[in-house]
Amino acid sequence: MSDASELSPFDPDVPNPARMYDCFLGGSHNFAADRAAAGRVEENVPWVVAAVRANRFFLGRAVRFCLAEGVDQFLDLGSGIPTVGHVHEVAQRVSPRARVAYVDVEPVTVASAAALLDGDARTTITAADMRDPDAVFDAPGVRDLLDLSRPVALLTVSVLHYLSDEDDPVALVERYRRRLVPGSLHVLSHVTGDHDPDPMAAAERVYRGTATPLTFRPRRRIEEMLAGTELVEPGLVDASQWRPQDPADAQHRGFWAGVGRIGQYRRV
């Protein structure tokens, strides 16, 4: 199921961070410009693949945590290409009834996802700009799949760094959380330069030449994005340290990550 209208122009000669992320994960949904830019990042940050894998491992653990908490609906913003080990695979392996609404704005990502998900009635991909929550919630792939009278897991994993400070990601995620009932969960990860400032600053310069530059933020700024939620233990930590179960030698620090419980909001 999909809503695959294109919302942004496609130029294979301009590197795209979503497709670069696919490169780091060893995927095939990318172009020469993406691979070249990913290579420049890796020249400056040799451990980038290990850090990206740590973030992917965190995503899997967080999805399983949500299911253990009884939350079997997922709204994945800026989902990227749902390749091996992505949300619907992890969730439906635990609970075949799990529903996953993917949302992304990049046309190749949406088209690739639609092809991969063809025939999966419990998973959708919607072409929408996450900066417009009303458009996201009103899209058929979200509106007709998720039951908002029940808890939902809001996933903003490795996506909020694509928003500039002018986009005000703190206020944006608050708008999403206000649409969700108590008992919902907010899963977040965000790239940072806190651990390795000089190499990450060089990587940030590479991303300035892509379709969507990144904003590397410090822990205190990322923590604000979960303000108003009840942080699940161990709180906001490096992705590799959030309830670790995966081999430490396959990972590297680089993403702050956490899960917050969404409580009661006064409806307006």
CSV table of C-alpha atoms in Angstrom, one decimal:
chain,number,residue,atom,x,y,z
A,1,MET,CA,0.0,0.0,0.0
A,2,SER,CA,1.4,3.4,-0.8
A,3,ASP,CA,0.8,7.1,-1.5
A,4,ALA,CA,3.7,7.7,-3.8
A,5,SER,CA,3.2,11.2,-5.2
A,6,GLU,CA,6.5,13.1,-5.5
A,7,LEU,CA,6.9,16.0,-3.2
A,8,SER,CA,10.6,16.9,-4.0
A,9,PRO,CA,12.6,17.0,-7.2
A,10,PHE,CA,14.8,14.0,-8.1
A,11,ASP,CA,18.3,14.5,-9.3
A,12,PRO,CA,20.6,11.5,-9.3
A,13,ASP,CA,23.7,13.7,-9.6
A,14,VAL,CA,23.0,15.4,-6.2
A,15,PRO,CA,23.8,13.2,-3.2
A,16,ASN,CA,20.9,12.4,-1.0
A,17,PRO,CA,21.4,11.6,2.7
A,18,ALA,CA,18.7,8.9,2.8
A,19,ARG,CA,20.5,7.1,0.0
A,20,MET,CA,23.9,7.7,1.6
A,21,TYR,CA,22.5,6.0,4.7
A,22,ASP,CA,21.5,3.1,2.6
A,23,CYS,CA,25.1,3.0,1.3
A,24,PHE,CA,26.4,2.8,4.9
A,25,LEU,CA,24.1,-0.1,5.6
A,26,GLY,CA,25.3,-1.9,2.5
A,27,GLY,CA,22.1,-1.4,0.5
A,28,SER,CA,21.6,-1.1,-3.2
A,29,HIS,CA,19.1,1.7,-3.4
A,30,ASN,CA,21.6,4.5,-4.2
A,31,PHE,CA,23.4,6.2,-7.0
A,32,ALA,CA,27.0,7.0,-7.9
A,33,ALA,CA,26.7,10.5,-6.4
A,34,ASP,CA,25.5,9.0,-3.1
A,35,ARG,CA,28.3,6.5,-3.0
A,36,ALA,CA,30.9,9.2,-3.7
A,37,ALA,CA,29.6,11.4,-1.0
A,38,ALA,CA,29.4,8.5,1.5
A,39,GLY,CA,33.0,7.7,0.7
A,40,ARG,CA,34.0,11.3,1.5
A,41,VAL,CA,32.2,11.0,4.8
A,42,GLU,CA,34.0,7.8,5.6
A,43,GLU,CA,37.3,9.3,4.8
A,44,ASN,CA,36.8,11.8,7.6
A,45,VAL,CA,34.8,9.4,9.9
A,46,PRO,CA,36.2,5.9,9.4
A,47,TRP,CA,33.8,4.5,12.0
A,48,VAL,CA,30.6,5.9,10.3
A,49,VAL,CA,29.4,2.5,9.2
A,50,ALA,CA,29.8,1.1,12.8
A,51,ALA,CA,27.9,4.2,14.1
A,52,VAL,CA,25.1,3.8,11.6
A,53,ARG,CA,24.8,0.1,12.5
A,54,ALA,CA,24.6,1.0,16.2
A,55,ASN,CA,21.7,3.3,15.3
A,56,ARG,CA,20.0,0.5,13.3
A,57,PHE,CA,20.5,-2.0,16.2
A,58,PHE,CA,19.0,0.6,18.6
A,59,LEU,CA,15.9,0.9,16.3
A,60,GLY,CA,15.4,-2.8,16.4
A,61,ARG,CA,15.6,-2.9,20.2
A,62,ALA,CA,13.3,0.0,20.6
A,63,VAL,CA,10.7,-1.5,18.3
A,64,ARG,CA,10.8,-4.7,20.4
A,65,PHE,CA,10.5,-2.7,23.6
A,66,CYS,CA,7.4,-0.9,22.2
A,67,LEU,CA,5.8,-4.2,21.4
A,68,ALA,CA,6.6,-5.6,24.9
A,69,GLU,CA,4.8,-2.5,26.2
A,70,GLY,CA,1.7,-3.4,24.2
A,71,VAL,CA,2.2,-0.8,21.5
A,72,ASP,CA,1.9,-2.5,18.1
A,73,GLN,CA,1.3,0.6,15.8
A,74,PHE,CA,4.2,2.6,14.5
A,75,LEU,CA,4.4,5.9,12.7
A,76,ASP,CA,7.9,6.2,11.2
A,77,LEU,CA,8.9,9.7,10.1
A,78,GLY,CA,11.7,10.0,7.6
A,79,SER,CA,11.7,6.3,7.4
A,80,GLY,CA,14.2,5.9,4.6
A,81,ILE,CA,14.2,2.7,2.5
A,82,PRO,CA,12.8,-0.2,4.5
A,83,THR,CA,15.5,-2.7,3.8
A,84,VAL,CA,16.5,-5.7,5.9
A,85,GLY,CA,15.9,-5.3,9.6
A,86,HIS,CA,13.6,-2.3,9.2
A,87,VAL,CA,10.6,-1.6,11.4
A,88,HIS,CA,7.9,-3.7,9.8
A,89,GLU,CA,10.2,-6.8,9.6
A,90,VAL,CA,11.2,-6.5,13.3
A,91,ALA,CA,7.7,-5.7,14.5
A,92,GLN,CA,5.8,-8.4,12.4
A,93,ARG,CA,8.3,-11.0,13.5
A,94,VAL,CA,7.2,-10.4,17.1
A,95,SER,CA,3.6,-9.6,16.4
A,96,PRO,CA,2.0,-10.4,13.0
A,97,ARG,CA,-0.7,-7.9,13.8
A,98,ALA,CA,1.7,-4.9,14.0
A,99,ARG,CA,1.0,-2.0,11.7
A,100,VAL,CA,3.7,0.3,10.4
A,101,ALA,CA,3.1,3.6,8.5
A,102,TYR,CA,6.3,4.8,6.9
A,103,VAL,CA,6.6,8.5,5.9
A,104,ASP,CA,9.3,10.0,3.7
A,105,VAL,CA,9.6,12.9,1.3
A,106,GLU,CA,12.3,11.7,-1.0
A,107,PRO,CA,10.8,10.2,-4.3
A,108,VAL,CA,13.3,7.4,-4.9
A,109,THR,CA,12.9,6.3,-1.3
A,110,VAL,CA,9.1,6.3,-1.6
A,111,ALA,CA,9.2,4.4,-4.9
A,112,SER,CA,11.7,1.9,-3.6
A,113,ALA,CA,9.7,1.4,-0.5
A,114,ALA,CA,6.4,1.0,-2.4
A,115,ALA,CA,8.0,-1.8,-4.5
A,116,LEU,CA,9.4,-3.6,-1.4
A,117,LEU,CA,6.2,-3.4,0.5
A,118,ASP,CA,3.9,-4.4,-2.3
A,119,GLY,CA,1.3,-6.9,-0.9
A,120,ASP,CA,1.8,-6.1,2.8
A,121,ALA,CA,-1.6,-4.9,4.0
A,122,ARG,CA,-0.3,-3.9,7.4
A,123,THR,CA,2.5,-1.6,6.1
A,124,THR,CA,2.2,1.6,4.1
A,125,ILE,CA,4.6,4.2,2.7
A,126,THR,CA,3.4,7.8,2.4
A,127,ALA,CA,5.0,10.6,0.4
A,128,ALA,CA,4.8,13.6,2.8
A,129,ASP,CA,6.9,16.3,4.4
A,130,MET,CA,7.2,15.5,8.1
A,131,ARG,CA,7.3,19.3,8.8
A,132,ASP,CA,3.5,19.2,8.1
A,133,PRO,CA,1.9,17.0,10.7
A,134,ASP,CA,-1.6,17.7,9.4
A,135,ALA,CA,-0.7,16.4,6.0
A,136,VAL,CA,0.9,13.3,7.5
A,137,PHE,CA,-2.0,12.4,9.7
A,138,ASP,CA,-4.5,13.1,6.9
A,139,ALA,CA,-2.7,10.9,4.3
A,140,PRO,CA,-4.6,7.7,3.6
A,141,GLY,CA,-1.5,5.6,4.3
A,142,VAL,CA,-1.5,6.9,7.9
A,143,ARG,CA,-5.2,7.7,8.5
A,144,ASP,CA,-6.6,4.4,7.2
A,145,LEU,CA,-3.9,2.2,8.8
A,146,LEU,CA,-3.4,3.6,12.3
A,147,ASP,CA,-6.0,3.7,15.0
A,148,LEU,CA,-5.3,6.9,16.9
A,149,SER,CA,-7.7,5.9,19.7
A,150,ARG,CA,-5.0,3.4,20.7
A,151,PRO,CA,-1.3,4.0,21.6
A,152,VAL,CA,1.1,4.6,18.7
A,153,ALA,CA,4.9,4.5,18.7
A,154,LEU,CA,6.2,7.7,17.1
A,155,LEU,CA,9.6,7.0,15.5
A,156,THR,CA,11.9,9.9,14.8
A,157,VAL,CA,15.1,7.8,14.3
A,158,SER,CA,18.0,9.4,12.5
A,159,VAL,CA,15.7,12.1,11.0
A,160,LEU,CA,15.5,15.2,13.1
A,161,HIS,CA,19.1,16.2,12.2
A,162,TYR,CA,17.7,16.8,8.7
A,163,LEU,CA,15.7,19.7,10.1
A,164,SER,CA,17.3,23.1,10.5
A,165,ASP,CA,16.9,25.1,13.7
A,166,GLU,CA,14.5,27.3,11.7
A,167,ASP,CA,12.2,24.2,11.3
A,168,ASP,CA,12.1,24.1,15.2
A,169,PRO,CA,12.2,20.3,15.6
A,170,VAL,CA,11.3,20.6,19.3
A,171,ALA,CA,8.0,22.2,18.6
A,172,LEU,CA,7.4,19.9,15.6
A,173,VAL,CA,7.7,16.7,17.6
A,174,GLU,CA,5.4,18.2,20.3
A,175,ARG,CA,2.7,18.7,17.6
A,176,TYR,CA,2.9,15.0,16.7
A,177,ARG,CA,2.8,13.9,20.3
A,178,ARG,CA,-0.3,15.9,21.0
A,179,ARG,CA,-2.1,13.8,18.4
A,180,LEU,CA,-1.3,10.6,20.2
A,181,VAL,CA,-3.1,9.1,23.2
A,182,PRO,CA,-1.5,8.5,26.6
A,183,GLY,CA,0.5,5.3,26.6
A,184,SER,CA,2.1,6.1,23.3
A,185,LEU,CA,5.8,6.2,23.0
A,186,HIS,CA,8.3,8.5,21.3
A,187,VAL,CA,11.5,6.8,20.0
A,188,LEU,CA,14.3,9.2,19.0
A,189,SER,CA,17.9,9.1,17.8
A,190,HIS,CA,19.9,12.0,16.5
A,191,VAL,CA,23.5,12.3,15.2
A,192,THR,CA,25.9,14.3,17.3
A,193,GLY,CA,29.4,15.7,17.2
A,194,ASP,CA,29.8,15.5,21.0
A,195,HIS,CA,32.0,12.5,21.0
A,196,ASP,CA,34.3,13.2,18.0
A,197,PRO,CA,33.9,17.0,17.2
A,198,ASP,CA,36.6,17.5,14.5
A,199,PRO,CA,35.9,14.5,12.3
A,200,MET,CA,32.1,15.1,12.6
A,201,ALA,CA,32.6,18.7,11.7
A,202,ALA,CA,34.3,17.5,8.5
A,203,ALA,CA,31.4,15.2,7.8
A,204,GLU,CA,28.9,17.9,8.3
A,205,ARG,CA,30.7,19.9,5.6
A,206,VAL,CA,30.2,17.0,3.2
A,207,TYR,CA,26.5,16.9,4.0
A,208,ARG,CA,26.2,20.6,3.1
A,209,GLY,CA,26.7,19.6,-0.5
A,210,THR,CA,23.8,17.2,-0.4
A,211,ALA,CA,20.0,17.6,-1.1
A,212,THR,CA,19.4,17.8,2.6
A,213,PRO,CA,22.2,19.1,4.8
A,214,LEU,CA,22.5,17.8,8.4
A,215,THR,CA,22.5,19.7,11.6
A,216,PHE,CA,24.7,18.0,14.2
A,217,ARG,CA,23.4,18.9,17.6
A,218,PRO,CA,24.7,18.5,21.2
A,219,ARG,CA,23.1,16.3,23.8
A,220,ARG,CA,21.3,19.2,25.6
A,221,ARG,CA,19.5,20.3,22.4
A,222,ILE,CA,18.5,16.7,21.5
A,223,GLU,CA,17.2,16.2,25.1
A,224,GLU,CA,14.8,19.1,24.5
A,225,MET,CA,13.1,17.1,21.8
A,226,LEU,CA,11.9,14.6,24.4
A,227,ALA,CA,10.9,17.2,26.9
A,228,GLY,CA,7.4,16.5,28.3
A,229,THR,CA,7.8,12.8,28.0
A,230,GLU,CA,8.8,10.3,30.7
A,231,LEU,CA,12.1,9.0,29.7
A,232,VAL,CA,12.4,5.2,29.8
A,233,GLU,CA,15.6,3.9,31.5
A,234,PRO,CA,18.5,4.3,30.8
A,235,GLY,CA,17.4,7.8,29.5
A,236,LEU,CA,19.1,9.6,26.6
A,237,VAL,CA,22.3,7.8,26.0
A,238,ASP,CA,24.5,6.8,23.1
A,239,ALA,CA,22.6,4.5,20.8
A,240,SER,CA,25.0,1.7,21.4
A,241,GLN,CA,24.2,1.9,25.2
A,242,TRP,CA,20.4,1.9,25.1
A,243,ARG,CA,19.6,-1.5,26.6
A,244,PRO,CA,22.5,-3.1,24.6
A,245,GLN,CA,22.2,-6.6,23.4
A,246,ASP,CA,24.3,-6.5,20.2
A,247,PRO,CA,28.1,-7.0,19.7
A,248,ALA,CA,29.9,-3.9,20.9
A,249,ASP,CA,32.8,-4.5,18.5
A,250,ALA,CA,30.3,-3.9,15.6
A,251,GLN,CA,29.3,-0.5,16.8
A,252,HIS,CA,30.6,3.0,17.5
A,253,ARG,CA,29.2,6.0,19.3
A,254,GLY,CA,27.7,8.9,17.3
A,255,PHE,CA,24.0,9.0,18.0
A,256,TRP,CA,22.1,10.1,21.1
A,257,ALA,CA,19.1,7.9,21.5
A,258,GLY,CA,16.1,7.5,23.9
A,259,VAL,CA,12.5,6.5,24.3
A,260,GLY,CA,9.9,8.7,26.1
A,261,ARG,CA,6.4,7.8,27.3
A,262,ILE,CA,3.7,10.1,26.2
A,263,GLY,CA,1.3,11.2,28.9
A,264,GLN,CA,-1.9,13.2,29.0
A,265,TYR,CA,-2.2,16.4,26.9
A,266,ARG,CA,-5.0,18.9,27.3
A,267,ARG,CA,-6.8,18.6,24.0
A,268,VAL,CA,-7.4,22.0,22.2
